[in-house]
Amino acid sequence: MLPDRPGRAPLPGLTHAGGSPAAGSSRGEMQLAPLPFYRKLCYAIGGAPYQMTGNALGFFLQIFLLDVVQLEPFHSSLILFLGRAWDAVTDPAVGFLISKSPRRRLGKLIPWIVSSTPFGVVFYCLVWSTPSDTMPVSLKFLWYLTMYCFFQTSMSCYHVPYSSLTMFLGGNQRDRDSATAYRMGVEVFSTLVGSGIQGQIVGWYHASMMKSCSVPNGTLYNSTFPGLTDTLENTRKAYVIASVVLGSLYCMACLILFLGVKEQPGPLSPLGKTQLPFFHSLRIILGHLPYVWLLGGFLFMSLAFQIAQGIFAFFCTHAAGLAGRFQHLVLIMLVVASLSIPFWQWFLVRFGKKTAVFVGLSLIIPALIVITLVRHNFLLFVFMVILAGCSMAVLYLLPWSMLPDAVDDFRLKNPNYLNLEAFFYSFYVFFNKFAGGLSLGISTMSLHFAGYRASDCTHNPSVILTLQILMAPVPITLLLIAMAILRFYPIDEERRKQMRVEMEAASNWVKNENPGETKP
C-alpha cells in the first residue's frame, strides 16, 4: 500500500467516478510493460489526418475563400470563426460522450476513431468544392459554413479519442513521452505532406492568377479577357484534386492505427464508464490548476502561430512580392520542423520541458521581425523560415508532451475521479481549434476593415500595413503572453520524478491486490 499523502486519498480507496472499484479493471504489469516500437509507430501514424487536413486548411482556406471562391472578407471571416466556434460545442461534447460510452470489444476509443473517418473524408472534400458562380452569395456562405462545421464535428470525433489514447498505450512515463515524440514527428511530417501536396498542386495556379494582373484594367478574373476564367476554373479543380489525395491518406492512416494499436487500461485509468454529469466533470477538471495554466499557455501559443500561419500565404503573395513561391517556403519550414523533433525530444529530456518551451518559442521572434521588413528576397526568407521551423517543432511537441503530466497529477491528487481523460483532451483539442478559428477570423476581419478586395491587383497601404502587423507584432505579443503564463506552470522535472514513483507504486499496489487477474 502507498503511504498516505497530505491532501490526497489513499490508493486502496480508489473508486470509479460512478462508485465502482477501480482495482478490478487492470493489473500493474500492463502499465509498466515496455511499449513496443511498432505500437508507437502505428499510434503516431494515426495522428496524420488531423495535421494534414488542419494545416492545409490553416495555410490555404483563407486565400481559397477570398481569391478562388471570391467571397467578401466579412463572409470569409464569419465562416472561419463560426466554424471553429462550433467546436466550443463539439469538442467538449464529444469528450463527455466518450467518457460516458462503455468499453466494447474493440475498446472504448478506437470505435469512435474508425466510425468517424468516412464522414471526415467526405466533408473535407466538400469544403474544397466550389458551387456554381450563379449561386447567390448567401447560399455560398451557408454551403461553406455547413461543410466546415460538419468537417469539424467529424474531426472532433476522430481527434479527441485519438489524443486521449496517449494515456492507454501501456508502458511507463518515459515510454509515453517517447510515443508522443514519435507522434509529433509523424504529425509534423504529415503537415509537410498535407501542405506540400496542397501547395504544389494549387500554388502554380495562384501564381497564374496573379500574372493576370498585367491586363490593361488591372483587375483579376474579368471574363472579358480570354483565359482568365479558365485559370480560375483550373485553380478550383486543383483544390478538389488535392482534397481527394489527402482524403485517401486520411483513410490509410486510420487503417494503420486500427490494425496496430490496442487500448491498455492502467491502475488509475481503467477505461470504464463515468457516471458524473457534464458540468460536474467540467468543474472538476477546470479546478485543477496545472491543467488551467497549461490550457492558457497553449491557447496563446497556438493563437500566435496560427495567425502567422493563416496569413503567411497572403503575406507572401500580396506584401512580400513572392507570389507563386510561398509553397516552397512552407515546405522548407515544415521539413525543418520535422527534422527538429528529435533534437527537442533530447533537449526536453536533458534540460526539462519548461526550459524547452521558453527556448523554442523565443526562436521565432527574430524570424517574424525580419520577414515583415524584407521584400523580394527569397534567400533571406529561406533562412528565416528555417528558424521559424525550429520553433514550430516546439509547438507540436511540448504542449502534447506536457498534457499527460497534468492528467497524471490530477489522477494522483483525485483518485476517486476516474475515466475523465477524454474530457481533459477534448478541451485541449478545442483550445487548439478555437485558436485556429479565432486567428483566421481576426486576420480576415482585419483585411476587411483595411479595405481588401479580391479583384484588386495593387492594394492600398493600409492593406500592406495590416498584413505586416498580423505577421509580426500580433504573434510576438501573444507568444510573450504564453511564456508569461507558462512561467507559473507548477509541474517541473522534480514533480515529474515524484509522479513517476507514485504511479509505479500504484501499479504495484493493484498487482498485489489482484494477483490472479488476467489481462483483458
XYZ file of C-alpha atoms in Angstrom:
520
model
C 0.000 0.000 0.000
C 1.137 3.529 -0.759
C 1.732 5.749 2.245
C -0.906 8.343 2.880
C -0.157 11.712 1.277
C -1.346 15.021 2.710
C -4.450 16.243 0.960
C -4.935 13.054 -1.050
C -6.990 9.930 -0.583
C -5.014 6.693 -0.082
C -4.926 4.498 -3.172
C -6.629 1.459 -1.606
C -9.816 3.525 -1.681
C -9.684 4.107 -5.433
C -13.129 4.068 -6.979
C -14.661 4.952 -10.300
C -16.397 8.301 -10.575
C -19.563 6.255 -10.536
C -18.616 4.462 -7.327
C -17.407 1.021 -8.501
C -13.978 -0.302 -7.554
C -11.143 0.621 -9.877
C -8.805 -2.126 -8.886
C -10.568 -4.833 -10.816
C -10.064 -3.226 -14.210
C -6.403 -3.898 -14.911
C -3.216 -5.032 -13.314
C 0.039 -3.210 -12.816
C 2.070 -5.146 -15.384
C 0.074 -3.549 -18.193
C 1.083 -0.084 -17.105
C 4.770 -0.985 -16.668
C 5.289 -3.404 -19.588
C 7.603 -1.961 -22.265
C 5.834 -0.278 -25.160
C 6.912 -1.954 -28.432
C 8.210 0.137 -31.295
C 5.537 -0.955 -33.769
C 2.778 0.234 -31.447
C 4.429 3.655 -31.069
C 4.747 3.933 -34.849
C 1.178 2.830 -35.617
C -0.127 5.196 -32.958
C 1.947 8.051 -34.401
C 0.658 7.447 -37.934
C -2.887 7.754 -36.623
C -2.233 11.451 -35.898
C -1.591 12.246 -39.566
C -5.194 13.050 -40.628
C -5.654 15.823 -38.085
C -2.459 17.614 -39.059
C -2.728 17.003 -42.810
C -6.205 18.432 -43.084
C -5.852 21.045 -40.348
C -2.717 22.631 -41.773
C -3.968 22.508 -45.353
C -6.988 24.455 -44.077
C -4.778 26.720 -41.997
C -2.450 27.667 -44.838
C -4.895 27.736 -47.762
C -8.544 28.088 -46.701
C -8.357 31.847 -46.267
C -6.842 32.509 -49.680
C -9.214 29.900 -51.185
C -12.332 31.648 -49.889
C -11.131 35.134 -50.815
C -9.329 34.680 -54.140
C -10.842 31.466 -55.570
C -14.431 31.430 -54.301
C -14.319 35.263 -54.230
C -16.297 35.740 -51.046
C -16.102 39.063 -49.279
C -13.668 39.183 -46.328
C -16.604 39.671 -43.958
C -18.295 36.439 -45.094
C -14.986 34.577 -45.105
C -14.165 35.663 -41.565
C -17.619 34.576 -40.361
C -17.148 31.115 -41.878
C -13.732 30.677 -40.316
C -14.695 31.982 -36.895
C -18.128 30.352 -36.605
C -16.754 27.053 -37.867
C -14.148 26.947 -35.117
C -16.530 28.380 -32.532
C -18.752 25.397 -33.285
C -16.009 23.355 -31.624
C -16.993 25.059 -28.386
C -19.899 22.621 -28.538
C -18.475 19.612 -30.374
C -15.122 19.017 -28.675
C -16.272 19.069 -25.022
C -19.487 17.299 -26.009
C -17.567 14.536 -27.781
C -15.194 14.238 -24.834
C -18.139 13.872 -22.461
C -19.880 11.313 -24.702
C -16.678 9.278 -24.885
C -16.332 9.323 -21.094
C -19.937 8.081 -20.843
C -19.563 5.376 -23.506
C -18.935 1.758 -22.448
C -15.866 -0.259 -23.311
C -16.584 -2.608 -26.229
C -14.713 -5.496 -27.817
C -12.546 -3.157 -29.896
C -12.075 -0.806 -26.959
C -13.618 2.447 -25.868
C -11.750 4.981 -28.021
C -10.876 3.193 -31.264
C -14.528 2.619 -32.353
C -15.037 6.399 -32.291
C -11.941 6.929 -34.433
C -12.880 4.349 -37.061
C -16.559 5.232 -37.380
C -15.880 8.967 -37.812
C -13.310 8.559 -40.610
C -15.670 8.173 -43.636
C -17.628 11.269 -42.621
C -14.452 13.278 -42.098
C -13.112 12.417 -45.544
C -16.358 13.270 -47.350
C -16.874 16.603 -45.632
C -13.223 17.562 -46.089
C -13.551 17.117 -49.853
C -16.801 19.113 -49.875
C -15.109 22.033 -48.084
C -12.835 22.499 -51.118
C -15.526 22.118 -53.772
C -16.872 25.279 -55.406
C -20.592 25.830 -56.083
C -21.739 27.445 -59.307
C -20.944 31.132 -59.730
C -24.656 31.722 -60.297
C -25.429 30.630 -56.734
C -26.410 33.588 -54.520
C -23.763 34.789 -52.096
C -25.949 33.901 -49.111
C -26.209 30.267 -50.255
C -22.461 30.088 -50.872
C -21.899 31.358 -47.366
C -24.251 28.734 -45.915
C -22.645 25.981 -48.021
C -19.122 26.610 -46.769
C -20.212 27.245 -43.197
C -22.203 23.984 -43.132
C -19.477 21.849 -44.717
C -16.847 23.384 -42.466
C -18.910 22.722 -39.325
C -19.664 19.133 -40.388
C -15.975 18.512 -41.006
C -15.007 19.994 -37.640
C -17.549 17.737 -35.911
C -16.190 14.659 -37.703
C -12.639 15.638 -36.815
C -13.618 16.089 -33.164
C -14.978 12.530 -33.151
C -11.613 11.387 -34.531
C -9.052 13.505 -32.735
C -10.457 13.667 -29.195
C -10.383 9.876 -28.721
C -7.108 9.638 -30.648
C -5.301 12.146 -28.448
C -6.812 10.522 -25.332
C -5.321 7.223 -26.486
C -1.917 8.530 -25.315
C -2.896 7.570 -21.760
C -3.815 3.986 -22.764
C -0.903 2.761 -24.872
C 0.750 0.951 -21.951
C 4.327 1.373 -20.742
C 5.653 3.882 -18.234
C 6.049 7.662 -18.267
C 9.209 7.535 -20.391
C 7.526 5.225 -22.925
C 4.617 7.626 -23.153
C 6.922 10.599 -23.766
C 8.692 8.565 -26.434
C 5.381 7.686 -28.106
C 4.415 11.362 -28.008
C 7.692 12.263 -29.729
C 7.012 9.656 -32.435
C 3.528 11.054 -32.827
C 4.731 14.638 -33.129
C 7.402 13.626 -35.618
C 4.811 11.940 -37.810
C 2.351 14.815 -37.353
C 4.911 17.402 -38.427
C 5.817 15.194 -41.384
C 2.115 14.818 -42.228
C 1.809 18.595 -42.031
C 4.609 18.700 -44.566
C 2.818 16.148 -46.713
C -0.568 17.859 -46.474
C 0.619 21.411 -47.021
C 3.184 20.228 -49.569
C 0.646 18.325 -51.666
C -1.856 21.146 -51.440
C 0.764 23.814 -52.134
C 2.384 22.065 -55.071
C -0.974 21.340 -56.697
C -2.534 24.789 -56.278
C 0.471 27.103 -55.960
C 1.144 27.359 -59.699
C -2.453 28.318 -60.379
C -2.337 31.093 -57.793
C 0.775 32.440 -59.499
C -1.050 32.332 -62.846
C -3.938 34.325 -61.425
C -1.531 36.971 -60.144
C 0.032 37.222 -63.610
C -3.394 38.113 -64.969
C -2.987 41.436 -63.178
C -0.967 42.578 -66.162
C -4.156 43.059 -68.173
C -4.922 46.710 -69.019
C -7.695 47.353 -66.498
C -5.650 45.942 -63.611
C -8.337 43.656 -62.179
C -8.456 39.932 -61.624
C -10.853 37.390 -63.121
C -12.502 39.726 -65.635
C -14.297 37.407 -68.028
C -13.844 39.791 -70.950
C -10.192 38.773 -71.153
C -9.598 35.324 -72.702
C -8.046 32.727 -70.429
C -8.791 34.364 -67.086
C -11.972 32.361 -66.455
C -10.165 29.165 -67.464
C -7.371 29.914 -64.981
C -9.891 30.317 -62.162
C -11.695 27.101 -63.071
C -8.417 25.178 -63.213
C -7.498 26.526 -59.789
C -10.806 25.287 -58.381
C -10.255 21.828 -59.901
C -6.764 21.742 -58.402
C -8.203 22.270 -54.915
C -10.630 19.374 -55.409
C -7.844 17.066 -56.602
C -5.708 17.966 -53.592
C -8.603 17.238 -51.221
C -9.154 13.762 -52.743
C -5.460 12.905 -52.392
C -5.390 13.988 -48.732
C -8.671 12.174 -48.073
C -7.135 8.924 -49.323
C -4.141 9.357 -46.983
C -6.627 10.066 -44.163
C -8.219 6.629 -44.663
C -4.862 4.827 -44.854
C -3.646 6.381 -41.585
C -6.837 5.360 -39.774
C -6.480 1.768 -41.036
C -2.889 1.526 -39.764
C -3.928 2.827 -36.351
C -6.789 0.341 -36.161
C -4.570 -2.628 -37.044
C -1.561 -1.706 -34.920
C -2.838 -0.259 -31.613
C -4.747 -1.896 -28.766
C -6.020 0.045 -25.782
C -4.306 -0.807 -22.495
C -6.044 0.216 -19.229
C -3.922 1.156 -16.205
C -4.303 1.262 -12.414
C -5.624 4.830 -12.393
C -7.176 4.641 -15.873
C -9.498 1.631 -16.085
C -11.292 2.844 -19.258
C -14.656 2.455 -17.589
C -17.839 4.461 -17.898
C -18.065 7.593 -15.791
C -21.321 8.452 -14.069
C -20.568 12.116 -13.421
C -22.790 14.740 -15.093
C -21.287 17.122 -17.658
C -20.974 20.284 -15.595
C -19.677 18.410 -12.562
C -16.929 16.906 -14.719
C -16.183 20.324 -16.198
C -15.913 21.931 -12.767
C -13.554 19.221 -11.556
C -11.053 19.381 -14.409
C -11.074 23.193 -14.617
C -10.403 23.271 -10.891
C -7.047 21.565 -11.441
C -4.578 24.481 -11.579
C -1.724 22.828 -13.540
C -4.195 21.993 -16.297
C -5.603 25.539 -16.333
C -2.127 27.119 -16.583
C -1.250 24.723 -19.395
C -4.512 25.463 -21.221
C -3.900 29.213 -21.045
C -0.340 28.968 -22.305
C -1.371 26.572 -25.067
C -4.181 28.891 -26.197
C -1.967 31.947 -26.656
C 0.848 29.897 -28.157
C -1.497 28.312 -30.716
C -3.131 31.652 -31.455
C 0.248 33.253 -32.202
C 1.421 30.503 -34.541
C -1.902 30.125 -36.325
C -2.271 33.857 -37.004
C 1.167 33.808 -38.635
C 0.365 30.550 -40.410
C -3.002 31.699 -41.725
C -1.666 34.988 -43.071
C 1.633 33.629 -44.444
C 0.456 32.731 -47.950
C -1.399 36.038 -48.152
C 1.601 37.969 -46.894
C 3.992 36.356 -49.364
C 1.588 36.898 -52.260
C 0.460 40.462 -51.609
C 3.088 42.089 -49.370
C 6.445 40.324 -49.802
C 6.448 40.070 -53.597
C 6.802 36.266 -53.558
C 3.594 35.182 -55.303
C 3.848 31.598 -56.510
C 6.830 30.846 -54.235
C 5.204 30.724 -50.815
C 4.521 26.989 -51.189
C 8.287 26.367 -51.356
C 8.798 28.358 -48.167
C 6.055 26.344 -46.462
C 7.772 23.106 -47.489
C 11.131 24.277 -46.146
C 9.570 25.360 -42.852
C 7.820 22.041 -42.334
C 10.841 19.940 -43.326
C 12.929 21.777 -40.721
C 10.171 21.354 -38.111
C 10.021 17.622 -38.802
C 13.797 17.196 -38.575
C 13.911 19.249 -35.362
C 11.606 16.960 -33.370
C 14.388 14.515 -32.270
C 16.547 17.425 -31.120
C 13.764 18.921 -28.997
C 12.962 15.478 -27.558
C 16.610 15.211 -26.466
C 16.529 18.787 -25.180
C 13.456 18.283 -23.013
C 14.926 15.087 -21.522
C 18.225 16.849 -20.819
C 17.006 20.264 -19.635
C 13.296 19.835 -18.863
C 10.070 20.589 -20.668
C 9.524 24.133 -19.387
C 13.029 25.182 -20.440
C 12.465 23.684 -23.886
C 9.257 25.705 -24.281
C 10.894 29.031 -23.421
C 13.944 28.457 -25.619
C 11.947 27.119 -28.558
C 9.302 29.837 -28.620
C 11.959 32.557 -28.483
C 13.476 31.429 -31.792
C 10.585 32.573 -33.964
C 10.512 36.162 -32.696
C 13.525 37.493 -34.697
C 12.375 35.487 -37.739
C 8.968 37.216 -37.773
C 10.555 40.654 -37.391
C 12.894 40.139 -40.366
C 10.137 38.659 -42.569
C 7.965 41.757 -42.185
C 10.827 44.123 -43.052
C 12.065 42.417 -46.234
C 10.586 42.266 -49.743
C 11.551 40.289 -52.867
C 14.383 38.436 -51.094
C 13.634 34.736 -51.353
C 17.002 33.592 -49.975
C 16.647 35.620 -46.781
C 13.104 34.323 -46.379
C 14.509 30.784 -46.593
C 16.841 31.413 -43.645
C 14.028 32.947 -41.616
C 11.569 30.101 -42.238
C 14.291 27.641 -41.187
C 14.434 29.439 -37.840
C 10.629 29.509 -37.685
C 10.512 25.775 -38.455
C 12.740 25.015 -35.464
C 10.346 26.972 -33.265
C 7.275 25.335 -34.826
C 8.557 21.920 -33.755
C 8.291 23.069 -30.133
C 4.626 23.975 -30.643
C 3.926 20.492 -31.950
C 5.891 18.523 -29.364
C 5.913 20.263 -25.992
C 2.231 21.067 -25.254
C 1.171 17.498 -26.051
C 4.118 16.116 -24.083
C 3.194 18.247 -21.050
C -0.534 17.401 -21.038
C -0.160 13.759 -19.850
C 1.838 15.052 -16.880
C -1.034 17.362 -15.902
C -3.506 14.460 -16.246
C -1.288 12.197 -14.123
C -1.043 14.913 -11.488
C -4.835 15.149 -11.417
C -5.296 11.388 -11.123
C -2.842 11.139 -8.254
C -4.419 14.040 -6.379
C -8.016 12.955 -7.128
C -8.026 9.132 -7.104
C -11.813 8.979 -6.671
C -12.446 10.615 -10.088
C -11.539 8.216 -12.886
C -12.264 7.905 -16.616
C -12.110 11.655 -17.288
C -9.083 11.515 -19.632
C -11.180 12.142 -22.755
C -12.620 15.252 -21.099
C -9.113 16.621 -20.450
C -8.059 16.009 -24.028
C -11.283 17.339 -25.527
C -10.724 20.790 -24.033
C -7.116 20.741 -25.161
C -8.214 19.924 -28.733
C -10.924 22.567 -28.501
C -8.498 25.303 -27.471
C -6.207 24.399 -30.357
C -9.046 24.501 -32.879
C -10.605 27.585 -31.338
C -7.272 29.379 -31.580
C -7.159 28.477 -35.279
C -10.652 29.783 -35.953
C -10.083 32.909 -33.897
C -6.808 33.611 -35.685
C -8.345 33.276 -39.135
C -11.345 35.336 -38.084
C -9.106 38.103 -36.730
C -6.948 38.217 -39.853
C -9.769 38.190 -42.398
C -11.806 40.743 -40.441
C -8.718 42.962 -40.228
C -8.337 42.747 -44.002
C -12.000 43.615 -44.397
C -11.627 46.815 -42.375
C -8.369 47.607 -44.187
C -10.267 47.646 -47.493
C -9.006 44.424 -49.098
C -10.769 43.369 -52.317
C -10.023 40.140 -54.180
C -10.354 41.913 -57.529
C -7.615 44.442 -56.783
C -4.155 43.777 -58.202
C -2.492 46.525 -56.193
C -3.553 47.189 -52.636
C -3.694 50.402 -50.703
C -1.057 50.990 -47.996
C -3.487 50.124 -45.203
C -3.783 46.549 -46.507
C 0.002 46.124 -46.623
C 0.354 47.606 -43.131
C -2.361 45.275 -41.808
C -0.543 42.258 -43.240
C 2.713 43.378 -41.615
C 1.051 43.876 -38.219
C -0.600 40.457 -38.404
C 2.684 38.839 -39.404
C 4.886 40.065 -36.554
C 3.642 42.393 -33.755
C 0.468 40.426 -33.016
C 2.035 36.916 -32.896
C 5.047 38.155 -30.915
C 2.787 39.759 -28.294
C 0.761 36.566 -27.973
C 3.911 34.455 -27.608
C 5.172 36.664 -24.797
C 1.810 36.265 -23.020
C 2.034 32.466 -23.442
C 5.522 32.355 -21.957
C 4.406 34.531 -19.025
C 1.520 32.123 -18.298
C 3.681 29.006 -18.566
C 6.094 30.553 -16.098
C 3.502 29.629 -13.426
C 3.004 26.049 -14.645
C 3.881 24.049 -11.499
C 4.931 20.648 -12.904
C 8.712 20.746 -13.228
C 11.155 17.868 -13.571
C 11.257 17.256 -9.830
C 7.479 16.877 -9.700
C 7.572 14.563 -12.743
C 10.038 12.252 -10.999
C 7.832 12.220 -7.915
C 4.772 11.359 -10.035
C 6.659 8.525 -11.738
C 7.399 6.944 -8.359
C 3.768 7.340 -7.241
C 2.396 5.847 -10.476
C 4.707 2.834 -10.220
C 3.659 2.363 -6.599
C 0.010 2.486 -7.681
C 0.676 -0.178 -10.299
C 2.397 -2.415 -7.766
C -0.465 -1.990 -5.304
C -3.048 -3.011 -7.935
C -0.909 -6.007 -8.892
C -0.610 -7.167 -5.285
C -4.326 -6.680 -4.611
C -5.312 -8.645 -7.759
C -2.666 -11.373 -8.238
C -4.935 -13.740 -10.128
C -6.409 -11.282 -12.598
C -5.937 -11.966 -16.310
C -5.128 -9.389 -18.902
C -8.185 -8.230 -20.870
